[in-house]
Short mmCIF file of C-alpha atoms in Angstrom, two decimals:
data_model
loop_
_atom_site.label_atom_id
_atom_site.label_comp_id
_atom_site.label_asym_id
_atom_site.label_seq_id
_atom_site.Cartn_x
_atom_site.Cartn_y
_atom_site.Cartn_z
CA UNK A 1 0.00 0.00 0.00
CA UNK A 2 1.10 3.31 -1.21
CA UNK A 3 1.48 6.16 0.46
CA UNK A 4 -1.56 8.90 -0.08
CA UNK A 5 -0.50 12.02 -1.83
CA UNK A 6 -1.00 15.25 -0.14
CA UNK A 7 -2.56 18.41 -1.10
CA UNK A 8 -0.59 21.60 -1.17
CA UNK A 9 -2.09 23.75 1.42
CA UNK A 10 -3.93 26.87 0.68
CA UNK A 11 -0.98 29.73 1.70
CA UNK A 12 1.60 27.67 -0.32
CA UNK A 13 -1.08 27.69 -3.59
CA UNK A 14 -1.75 31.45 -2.97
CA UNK A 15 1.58 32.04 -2.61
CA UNK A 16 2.65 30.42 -5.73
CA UNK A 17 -0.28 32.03 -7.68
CA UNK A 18 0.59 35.89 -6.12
CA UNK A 19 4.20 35.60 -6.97
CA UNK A 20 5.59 39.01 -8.62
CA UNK A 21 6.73 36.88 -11.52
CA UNK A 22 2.98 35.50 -12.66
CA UNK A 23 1.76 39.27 -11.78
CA UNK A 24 4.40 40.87 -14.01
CA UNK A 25 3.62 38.64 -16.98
CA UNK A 26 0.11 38.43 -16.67
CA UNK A 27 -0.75 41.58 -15.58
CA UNK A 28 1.43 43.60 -18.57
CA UNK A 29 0.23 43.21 -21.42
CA UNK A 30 2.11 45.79 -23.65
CA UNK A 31 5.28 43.99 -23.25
CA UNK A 32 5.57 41.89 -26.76
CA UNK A 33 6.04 37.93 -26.26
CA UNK A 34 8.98 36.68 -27.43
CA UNK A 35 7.85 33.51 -29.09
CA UNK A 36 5.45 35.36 -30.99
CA UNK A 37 8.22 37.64 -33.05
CA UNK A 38 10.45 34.41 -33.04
CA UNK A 39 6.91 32.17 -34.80
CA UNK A 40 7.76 32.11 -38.57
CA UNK A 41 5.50 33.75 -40.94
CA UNK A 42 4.79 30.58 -43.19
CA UNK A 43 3.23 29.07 -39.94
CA UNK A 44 -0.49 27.73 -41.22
CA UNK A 45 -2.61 29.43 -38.49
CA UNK A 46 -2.46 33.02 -39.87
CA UNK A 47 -4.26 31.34 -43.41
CA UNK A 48 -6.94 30.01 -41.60
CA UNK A 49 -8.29 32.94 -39.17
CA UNK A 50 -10.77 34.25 -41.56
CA UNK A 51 -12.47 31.00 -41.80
CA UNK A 52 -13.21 31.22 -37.65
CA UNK A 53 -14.46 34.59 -37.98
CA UNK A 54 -17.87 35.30 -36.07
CA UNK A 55 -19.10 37.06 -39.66
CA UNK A 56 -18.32 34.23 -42.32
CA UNK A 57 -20.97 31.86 -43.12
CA UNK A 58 -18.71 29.19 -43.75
CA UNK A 59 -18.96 27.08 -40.51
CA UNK A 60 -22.45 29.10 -39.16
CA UNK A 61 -24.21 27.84 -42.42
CA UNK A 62 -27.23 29.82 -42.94
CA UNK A 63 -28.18 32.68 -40.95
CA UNK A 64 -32.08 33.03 -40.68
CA UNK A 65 -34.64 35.83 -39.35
CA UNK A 66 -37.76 34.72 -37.23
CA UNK A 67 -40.63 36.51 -36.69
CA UNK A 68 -41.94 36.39 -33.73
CA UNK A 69 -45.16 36.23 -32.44
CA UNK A 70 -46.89 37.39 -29.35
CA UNK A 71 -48.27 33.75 -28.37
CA UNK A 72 -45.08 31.96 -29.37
CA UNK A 73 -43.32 34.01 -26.52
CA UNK A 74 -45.63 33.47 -24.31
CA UNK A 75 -46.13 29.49 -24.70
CA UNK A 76 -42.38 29.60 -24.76
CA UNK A 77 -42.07 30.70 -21.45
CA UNK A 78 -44.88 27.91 -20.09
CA UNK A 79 -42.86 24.96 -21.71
CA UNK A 80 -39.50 27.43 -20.12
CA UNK A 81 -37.96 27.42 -23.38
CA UNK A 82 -35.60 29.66 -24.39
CA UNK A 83 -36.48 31.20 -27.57
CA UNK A 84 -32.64 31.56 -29.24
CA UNK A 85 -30.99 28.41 -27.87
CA UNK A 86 -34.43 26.94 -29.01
CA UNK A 87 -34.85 27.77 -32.34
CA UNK A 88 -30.81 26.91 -32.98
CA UNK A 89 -31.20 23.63 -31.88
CA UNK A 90 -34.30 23.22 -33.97
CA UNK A 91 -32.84 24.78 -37.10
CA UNK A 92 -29.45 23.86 -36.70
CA UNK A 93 -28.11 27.16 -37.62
CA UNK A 94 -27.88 30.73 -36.33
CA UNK A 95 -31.22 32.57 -36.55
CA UNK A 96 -32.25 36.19 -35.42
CA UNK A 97 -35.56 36.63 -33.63
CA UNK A 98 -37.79 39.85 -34.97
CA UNK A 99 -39.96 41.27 -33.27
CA UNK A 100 -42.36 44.05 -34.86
CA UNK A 101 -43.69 47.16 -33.02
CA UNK A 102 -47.21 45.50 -33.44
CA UNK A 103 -46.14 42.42 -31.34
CA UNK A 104 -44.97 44.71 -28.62
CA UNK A 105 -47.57 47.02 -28.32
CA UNK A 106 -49.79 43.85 -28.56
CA UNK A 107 -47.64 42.51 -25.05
CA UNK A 108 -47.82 46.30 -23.78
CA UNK A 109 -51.46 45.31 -23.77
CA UNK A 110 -51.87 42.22 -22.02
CA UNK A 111 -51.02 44.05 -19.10
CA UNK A 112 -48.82 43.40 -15.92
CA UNK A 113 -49.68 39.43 -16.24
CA UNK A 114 -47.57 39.35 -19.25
CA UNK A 115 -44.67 41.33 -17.64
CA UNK A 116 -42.23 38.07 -18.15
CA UNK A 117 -42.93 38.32 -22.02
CA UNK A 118 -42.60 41.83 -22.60
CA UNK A 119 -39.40 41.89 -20.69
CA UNK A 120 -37.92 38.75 -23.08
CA UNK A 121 -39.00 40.59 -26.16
CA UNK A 122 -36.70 43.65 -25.54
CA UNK A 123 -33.60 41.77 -25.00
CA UNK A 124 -31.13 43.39 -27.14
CA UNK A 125 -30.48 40.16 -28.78
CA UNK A 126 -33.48 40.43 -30.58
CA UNK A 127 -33.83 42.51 -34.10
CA UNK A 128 -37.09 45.23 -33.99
CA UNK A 129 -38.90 45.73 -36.61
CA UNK A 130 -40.08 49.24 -37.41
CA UNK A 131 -43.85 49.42 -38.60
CA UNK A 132 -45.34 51.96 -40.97
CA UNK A 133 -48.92 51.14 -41.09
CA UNK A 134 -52.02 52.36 -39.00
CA UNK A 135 -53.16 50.08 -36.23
CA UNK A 136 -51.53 47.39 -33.53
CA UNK A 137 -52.81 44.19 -35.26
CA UNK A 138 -49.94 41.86 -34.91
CA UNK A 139 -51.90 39.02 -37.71
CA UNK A 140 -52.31 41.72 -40.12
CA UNK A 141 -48.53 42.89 -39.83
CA UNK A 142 -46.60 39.17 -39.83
CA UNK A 143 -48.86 38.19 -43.28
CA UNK A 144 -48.21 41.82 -44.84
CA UNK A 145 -43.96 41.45 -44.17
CA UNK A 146 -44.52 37.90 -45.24
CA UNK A 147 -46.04 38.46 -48.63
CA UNK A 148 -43.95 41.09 -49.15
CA UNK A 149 -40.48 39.65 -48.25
CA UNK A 150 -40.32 35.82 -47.79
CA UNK A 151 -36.84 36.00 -46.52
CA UNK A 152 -38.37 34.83 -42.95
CA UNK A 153 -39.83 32.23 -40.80
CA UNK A 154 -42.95 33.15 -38.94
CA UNK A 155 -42.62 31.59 -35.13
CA UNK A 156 -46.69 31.05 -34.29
CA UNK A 157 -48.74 28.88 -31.80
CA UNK A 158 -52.06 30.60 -33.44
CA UNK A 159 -54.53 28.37 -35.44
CA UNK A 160 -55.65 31.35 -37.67
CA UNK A 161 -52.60 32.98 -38.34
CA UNK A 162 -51.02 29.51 -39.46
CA UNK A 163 -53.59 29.19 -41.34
CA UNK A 164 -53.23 32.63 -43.20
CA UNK A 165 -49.54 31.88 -43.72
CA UNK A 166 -49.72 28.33 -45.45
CA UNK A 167 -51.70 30.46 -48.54
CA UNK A 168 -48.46 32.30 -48.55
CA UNK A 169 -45.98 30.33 -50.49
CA UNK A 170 -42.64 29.60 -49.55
CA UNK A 171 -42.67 30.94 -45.99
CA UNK A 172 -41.88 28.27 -43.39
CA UNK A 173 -43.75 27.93 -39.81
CA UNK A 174 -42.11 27.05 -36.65
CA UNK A 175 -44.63 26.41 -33.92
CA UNK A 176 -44.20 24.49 -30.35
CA UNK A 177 -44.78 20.67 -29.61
CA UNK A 178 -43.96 18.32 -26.99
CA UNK A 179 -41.48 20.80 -25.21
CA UNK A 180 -39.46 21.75 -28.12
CA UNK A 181 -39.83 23.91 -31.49
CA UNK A 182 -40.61 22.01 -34.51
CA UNK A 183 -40.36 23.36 -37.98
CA UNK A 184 -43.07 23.15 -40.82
CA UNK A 185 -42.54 23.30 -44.88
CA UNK A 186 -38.85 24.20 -44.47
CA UNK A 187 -37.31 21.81 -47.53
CA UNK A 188 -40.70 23.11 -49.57
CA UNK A 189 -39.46 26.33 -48.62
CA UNK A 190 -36.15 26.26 -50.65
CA UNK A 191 -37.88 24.75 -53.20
CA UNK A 192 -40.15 27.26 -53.85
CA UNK A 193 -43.37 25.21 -53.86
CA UNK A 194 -45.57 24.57 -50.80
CA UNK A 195 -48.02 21.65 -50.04
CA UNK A 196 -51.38 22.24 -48.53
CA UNK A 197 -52.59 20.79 -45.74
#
């Protein structure tokens, strides 16, 4: 039987990790690092740093914009989804939530029992939407943008407004089941061609 190794104590560790040496190089950066100037410039890792760039599509894939919809944030909050993470995993790709002005005047309105909501739809994460017609009608607004620019996906949990989208062609749905987002008509989508159903 061995004997059992023992733990530095805690001064020695704090000690070792307060040392003027570890302070000096850590805690100046200006002063240039040696193997870096000595690091030849045919080394392979300055050729590939545009390819890890946050702004390339390369490794991100596609980058798409969801509207959003005043009952998909709330019924994302019941089933304590989060609506980002959530619609990355379901899309497997990096995707913008937009939110119109109609969709937040419409959560303005619920009141104070909708608080949770209104305060998820002004995270800065989220892209806003300016509106330019007359009236709060968040329906009316998500089918207008839709018709006229089917660069998005409309996030919905409401029957009618699903139902005013699918006559739209070419404009994918995502709505909520079992706990998690699902997609609808998203291959039809790139097509160009949508089914009915």
């Amino acid at each position: 039987m061995g004997k059992a190794k023992k733990a530095q104590k805690f001064a020695v560790m704090k000690k070792m990790v307060t040392s003027k040496h570890l302070k000096k190089e850590v805690l100046n950066p200006t002063k240039k690092d040696e193997n870096k100037e000595k690091a030849s410039r045919n080394d392979a890792g300055h050729m590939f740093r545009p390819l890890f760039s946050s702004s390339t599509t390369l490794l991100w894939g596609r980058l798409y914009r969801v509207l959003v919809d005043t009952n998909f944030i709330n019924f994302s909050i019941q089933n304590k989804l989060d609506l980002e993470k959530g619609m990355m995993d379901c899309l497997y790709a990096k995707c913008t939530p937009c939110i119109t002005d109609c969709v937040m005047a419409e959560l303005e309105k619920l009141g104070q029992k909708y608080r949770v909501a209104l305060r998820i739809a002004k995270d800065p994460r989220f892209e806003r939407l300016l509106c330019t017609h007359k009236g709060t009608y968040a329906d009316d607004c998500i089918v207008d943008r839709v018709t006229q620019h089917k660069c998005y996906i409309v996030a919905t949990c409401d029957r009618d407004l699903k139902r005013r989208i699918r006559k739209v062609p070419g404009v994918p749905i995502m709505y909520i089941t079992k706990h998690q987002y699902s997609i609808e008509r998203l291959p039809e989508a790139t097509i160009g061609g949508a089914p009915r159903i």
